Amino acid sequence: MNRAVIAIHGGAGAIARAAMSKEKEQCYVQALAAVVASGQTILSAGGSALDAVTEAVRLLEECPLFNAGKGSVFTHQGTHELDACVMDGHTLDTGAVAGVSHIRNPILAARAVLKHSPHVLLIGEGAERFAVSRGFEPVANNFFSTDERWAQLQRALGNQQILLDHDSGGQHADGAPLDADRKFGTVGAVACDLHGNLAAATSTGGMTNKYVGRVGDSPLPGAGCYANNASVAVSCTGTGEVFIRLLAAYDIAALMTYAGLSLQQASERVVMEKVTALGGSGGVVAVDRAGNIALPFNSEGMYRGYGYVGDDAVVAIYREA
Ligand code: GLY
């Protein structure tokens, strides 16, 4: 019998314990625990995995601690372009938006694409027009802005770097990692519901100082987000270009389906070997139909949490000792 569970991430990268104040650490822990708890509540009431991951990611988008929705990073032009995807493992129905600038919760727009359009992925203005037609209230682009993200862009511009949302991205003059105490991270969730159905959702502001028009792995089914009841639900965080080239989320499913690897083996093979071999950094959260979970990452830390129905939420940031 399956065990209903939700697992979430808030990004992976150079999260140095020494650079994190106790107060800030507490903020992250509380935010992650609250999101896991909301997913557990939905699942314990018999709600679908699809509803649980959508709501978890919506909450993460609303929290400015994470690089999705409010608190998203800036493009090179000082704007915000957001990506999101949601996938139902029962039907393989998928909805995604990319490069949107005026949708407060891209994951809800992705869900609307899944439910109310004949398409899988809408981009830019077309995605925004579709969202408005579905009753979404547009927001100004600076709705997503925060002072910390602006400062992060200024440092990236100064260093002439494009910072992956998970990257330390260089050094301060004092030798500390550039981004160590900053907010960063794609967000995502996977769940297995009481009926054994799987779902995955991923949302991001992308990477600081990215080209206008750049799209990462998060909104691309099979790259940063994938769910199939026959194998696994996966949400990725990390170096988007590498996750796209590997079709990382689908590769985990393929290794389970065609090579017979376990969830743990498949997710570790992709994250620790394949992503690492291409110079990528990041991790995944993944769940199979029996409710087994895997949360591997090859970076210093990954904001993450999970909760089985009936159990306490478990939250972690750093690599276990
Ligand atoms: N992994 C998120 C991005 O690269 O945009």
Coordinates of C-alpha atoms in Angstrom, one line a residue, residues 2-265:
N2 CA 1.2 3.5 -0.8
R3 CA 1.9 6.1 1.9
A4 CA 0.7 9.6 1.0
V5 CA 3.5 12.1 1.1
I6 CA 4.6 15.5 -0.1
A7 CA 8.2 16.5 -0.6
I8 CA 9.3 20.1 -1.5
H9 CA 12.4 22.1 -2.3
G10 CA 13.2 25.8 -2.2
G11 CA 16.4 25.6 -4.2
A12 CA 19.9 24.1 -3.9
G13 CA 23.3 25.7 -4.0
A14 CA 26.1 27.2 -2.0
I15 CA 24.1 27.5 1.3
A16 CA 26.9 27.9 3.8
R17 CA 25.9 27.2 7.4
A18 CA 28.5 29.7 8.6
A19 CA 27.0 32.5 6.4
M20 CA 23.5 31.9 7.6
S21 CA 22.2 33.8 10.7
K22 CA 20.2 31.8 13.2
E23 CA 17.2 34.1 12.6
K24 CA 17.4 33.6 8.8
E25 CA 17.7 29.9 9.2
Q26 CA 14.6 29.9 11.4
C27 CA 12.7 31.8 8.8
Y28 CA 13.5 29.2 6.1
V29 CA 12.8 26.3 8.4
Q30 CA 9.4 27.7 9.4
A31 CA 8.5 28.6 5.8
L32 CA 9.4 25.1 4.6
A33 CA 7.5 23.4 7.5
A34 CA 4.4 25.4 6.9
V35 CA 4.4 24.5 3.2
V36 CA 4.9 20.8 3.9
A37 CA 2.1 21.0 6.5
S38 CA -0.3 22.5 3.9
G39 CA 0.4 19.6 1.6
Q40 CA -0.1 17.1 4.3
T41 CA -3.5 18.6 5.2
I42 CA -4.7 18.4 1.5
L43 CA -3.5 14.8 1.2
S44 CA -4.9 13.6 4.5
A45 CA -8.3 15.0 3.5
G46 CA -8.2 12.8 0.4
G47 CA -7.1 15.6 -1.9
S48 CA -5.2 14.9 -5.0
A49 CA -1.4 15.0 -5.4
L50 CA -2.0 17.6 -8.2
D51 CA -3.8 19.9 -5.7
A52 CA -1.2 19.3 -3.1
V53 CA 1.8 20.2 -5.3
T54 CA 0.0 23.2 -6.8
E55 CA -0.8 24.7 -3.4
A56 CA 2.6 24.0 -2.0
V57 CA 4.3 25.8 -4.9
R58 CA 1.8 28.7 -4.8
L59 CA 2.8 29.1 -1.1
L60 CA 6.5 29.0 -2.0
E61 CA 5.8 31.6 -4.7
E62 CA 4.1 33.9 -2.2
C63 CA 7.2 33.7 0.2
P64 CA 9.9 36.2 -0.7
L65 CA 12.5 34.0 0.8
F66 CA 12.5 31.9 -2.4
N67 CA 13.3 32.6 -6.1
A68 CA 9.8 32.2 -7.5
G69 CA 6.9 34.6 -7.6
K70 CA 7.5 37.4 -5.2
G71 CA 11.3 37.5 -4.5
S72 CA 12.3 36.4 -8.0
V73 CA 15.7 37.3 -9.4
F74 CA 16.3 40.1 -11.9
T75 CA 17.2 39.7 -15.6
H76 CA 20.1 41.6 -17.2
Q77 CA 17.5 44.4 -18.0
G78 CA 16.4 44.7 -14.4
T79 CA 13.1 42.9 -15.1
H80 CA 11.5 39.6 -13.9
E81 CA 10.6 36.7 -16.2
L82 CA 9.1 33.7 -14.5
D83 CA 8.6 30.0 -15.5
A84 CA 6.4 27.3 -14.0
C85 CA 5.1 23.8 -14.8
V86 CA 2.7 21.3 -13.3
M87 CA 2.2 17.7 -14.3
D88 CA -0.4 15.0 -13.3
G89 CA 1.1 11.6 -13.2
H90 CA -2.3 9.9 -13.5
T91 CA -3.2 11.4 -16.9
L92 CA 0.2 12.9 -18.0
D93 CA -1.8 16.1 -18.4
T94 CA 0.7 19.0 -18.2
G95 CA 0.5 22.8 -18.1
A96 CA 3.4 25.3 -18.2
V97 CA 4.1 29.0 -18.7
A98 CA 7.5 30.5 -19.5
G99 CA 8.8 34.1 -19.6
V100 CA 5.8 35.6 -17.8
S101 CA 6.2 39.0 -16.2
H102 CA 2.7 39.9 -14.8
I103 CA 1.3 36.8 -13.4
R104 CA 1.5 36.8 -9.6
N105 CA 1.4 33.0 -9.3
P106 CA 2.8 31.3 -12.4
I107 CA 2.0 27.9 -11.0
L108 CA -1.7 28.7 -11.0
A109 CA -1.4 29.9 -14.6
A110 CA 0.4 26.6 -15.5
R111 CA -2.5 24.8 -13.8
A112 CA -5.0 26.8 -15.9
V113 CA -3.0 25.9 -19.1
L114 CA -3.3 22.2 -18.0
K115 CA -7.0 22.4 -17.3
H116 CA -8.4 25.0 -19.7
S117 CA -6.2 25.0 -22.9
P118 CA -5.5 22.4 -25.6
H119 CA -1.8 23.2 -25.1
V120 CA 1.0 22.3 -22.7
L121 CA 3.3 25.4 -22.7
L122 CA 2.4 29.0 -23.3
I123 CA 5.0 31.8 -23.2
G124 CA 5.3 35.5 -22.6
E125 CA 2.4 37.8 -23.7
G126 CA 0.3 35.0 -25.0
A127 CA 0.5 33.2 -21.6
E128 CA -0.4 36.4 -19.9
R129 CA -3.4 37.1 -22.2
F130 CA -4.6 33.5 -21.6
A131 CA -4.3 34.0 -17.8
V132 CA -6.3 37.2 -17.9
S133 CA -8.9 35.4 -20.0
R134 CA -9.1 32.9 -17.1
G135 CA -9.7 35.7 -14.6
F136 CA -6.1 36.2 -13.4
E137 CA -5.5 39.8 -12.2
P138 CA -2.2 41.1 -13.7
V139 CA 0.5 42.6 -11.5
A140 CA 3.1 45.1 -12.3
N141 CA 6.5 43.6 -13.0
N142 CA 8.0 45.3 -9.9
F143 CA 5.6 43.3 -7.8
F144 CA 8.2 40.6 -7.8
S145 CA 11.1 42.9 -6.8
T146 CA 12.9 42.9 -3.5
D147 CA 15.9 44.9 -2.3
E148 CA 18.1 41.8 -1.8
R149 CA 17.5 40.7 -5.4
W150 CA 18.3 44.1 -6.7
A151 CA 21.6 44.1 -4.8
Q152 CA 22.3 40.7 -6.1
L153 CA 21.8 41.9 -9.7
Q154 CA 24.1 44.9 -9.1
R155 CA 26.9 42.5 -7.9
A156 CA 26.4 40.2 -10.8
L157 CA 26.5 43.2 -13.2
G158 CA 29.7 44.4 -11.5
N159 CA 31.3 41.0 -11.9
Q160 CA 29.9 40.5 -15.4
Q161 CA 28.4 37.2 -14.3
I162 CA 25.2 35.4 -15.0
L163 CA 24.3 33.8 -11.7
L164 CA 22.5 30.6 -11.6
D165 CA 19.9 31.0 -8.9
H166 CA 21.8 28.3 -6.9
D167 CA 25.3 29.5 -7.5
S168 CA 27.6 31.2 -5.1
G169 CA 28.6 33.1 -8.2
G170 CA 32.0 34.4 -7.1
Q171 CA 33.4 36.0 -4.0
H172 CA 32.9 39.2 -2.1
A173 CA 36.0 41.3 -1.3
D174 CA 35.9 39.7 2.2
G175 CA 36.1 36.2 0.6
A176 CA 32.6 35.2 1.5
P177 CA 30.5 33.5 -1.2
L178 CA 28.7 36.2 -3.1
D179 CA 25.3 34.7 -2.6
A180 CA 25.8 32.9 0.6
D181 CA 23.4 34.9 2.8
R182 CA 21.1 35.8 0.0
K183 CA 17.7 34.4 -1.0
F184 CA 17.8 32.1 -3.9
G185 CA 16.3 28.9 -5.3
T186 CA 13.8 27.5 -7.7
V187 CA 10.9 26.0 -5.8
G188 CA 9.1 22.7 -6.4
A189 CA 7.0 19.9 -5.0
V190 CA 6.1 16.3 -5.6
A191 CA 3.4 14.2 -4.0
C192 CA 1.8 10.8 -3.9
D193 CA -1.8 10.9 -2.7
L194 CA -3.9 8.3 -0.9
H195 CA -5.0 6.8 -4.2
G196 CA -1.4 6.3 -5.4
N197 CA -1.5 9.1 -7.9
L198 CA 1.6 11.2 -8.4
A199 CA 2.1 14.9 -9.4
A200 CA 5.0 17.4 -9.7
A201 CA 5.2 21.2 -9.8
T202 CA 8.2 23.5 -10.3
S203 CA 8.4 27.3 -10.4
T204 CA 11.3 29.8 -10.7
G205 CA 12.4 33.3 -11.4
G206 CA 15.4 31.7 -13.2
M207 CA 18.9 33.2 -12.7
T208 CA 20.2 36.6 -11.8
N209 CA 21.4 38.7 -14.8
K210 CA 20.0 36.1 -17.3
Y211 CA 19.4 37.2 -20.9
V212 CA 15.9 38.5 -21.5
G213 CA 14.1 35.6 -23.1
R214 CA 16.1 32.9 -21.5
V215 CA 14.0 29.9 -20.4
G216 CA 15.4 27.4 -17.9
D217 CA 14.4 23.8 -17.2
S218 CA 11.6 24.5 -14.7
P219 CA 8.8 24.9 -17.2
L220 CA 10.0 22.2 -19.5
P221 CA 8.2 18.8 -18.9
G222 CA 10.9 16.1 -18.7
A223 CA 13.6 18.6 -17.9
G224 CA 12.7 20.3 -14.6
C225 CA 9.4 18.7 -13.9
Y226 CA 7.9 15.3 -14.6
A227 CA 5.2 13.0 -13.2
N228 CA 4.1 9.6 -14.3
N229 CA 2.2 7.1 -12.1
A230 CA 4.1 4.3 -13.8
S231 CA 7.4 5.5 -12.4
V232 CA 8.0 8.7 -10.5
A233 CA 7.2 12.4 -9.9
V234 CA 10.3 14.7 -10.0
S235 CA 10.9 18.4 -9.5
C236 CA 14.4 19.7 -10.2
T237 CA 16.4 22.7 -8.9
G238 CA 19.8 23.7 -10.2
T239 CA 21.8 24.6 -13.3
G240 CA 18.8 24.8 -15.7
E241 CA 20.9 24.5 -18.9
V242 CA 22.4 21.2 -17.7
F243 CA 19.0 19.8 -16.5
I244 CA 17.6 20.6 -20.0
R245 CA 20.4 18.9 -21.8
L246 CA 20.0 15.8 -19.7
L247 CA 16.2 15.8 -19.6
A248 CA 17.0 15.2 -16.0
A249 CA 13.5 14.6 -14.6
Y250 CA 12.5 12.2 -17.4
D251 CA 15.9 10.5 -17.2
I252 CA 15.1 9.5 -13.6
A253 CA 11.8 8.0 -14.9
A254 CA 13.5 6.3 -17.8
L255 CA 16.2 4.7 -15.6
M256 CA 13.4 3.3 -13.3
T257 CA 11.3 2.1 -16.2
Y258 CA 13.8 0.7 -18.7
A259 CA 16.8 -0.1 -16.5
G260 CA 14.9 -1.2 -13.4
L261 CA 16.7 1.1 -11.0
S262 CA 15.1 2.0 -7.7
L263 CA 13.9 5.6 -7.1
Q264 CA 17.0 6.2 -4.9
Q265 CA 19.4 4.7 -7.5

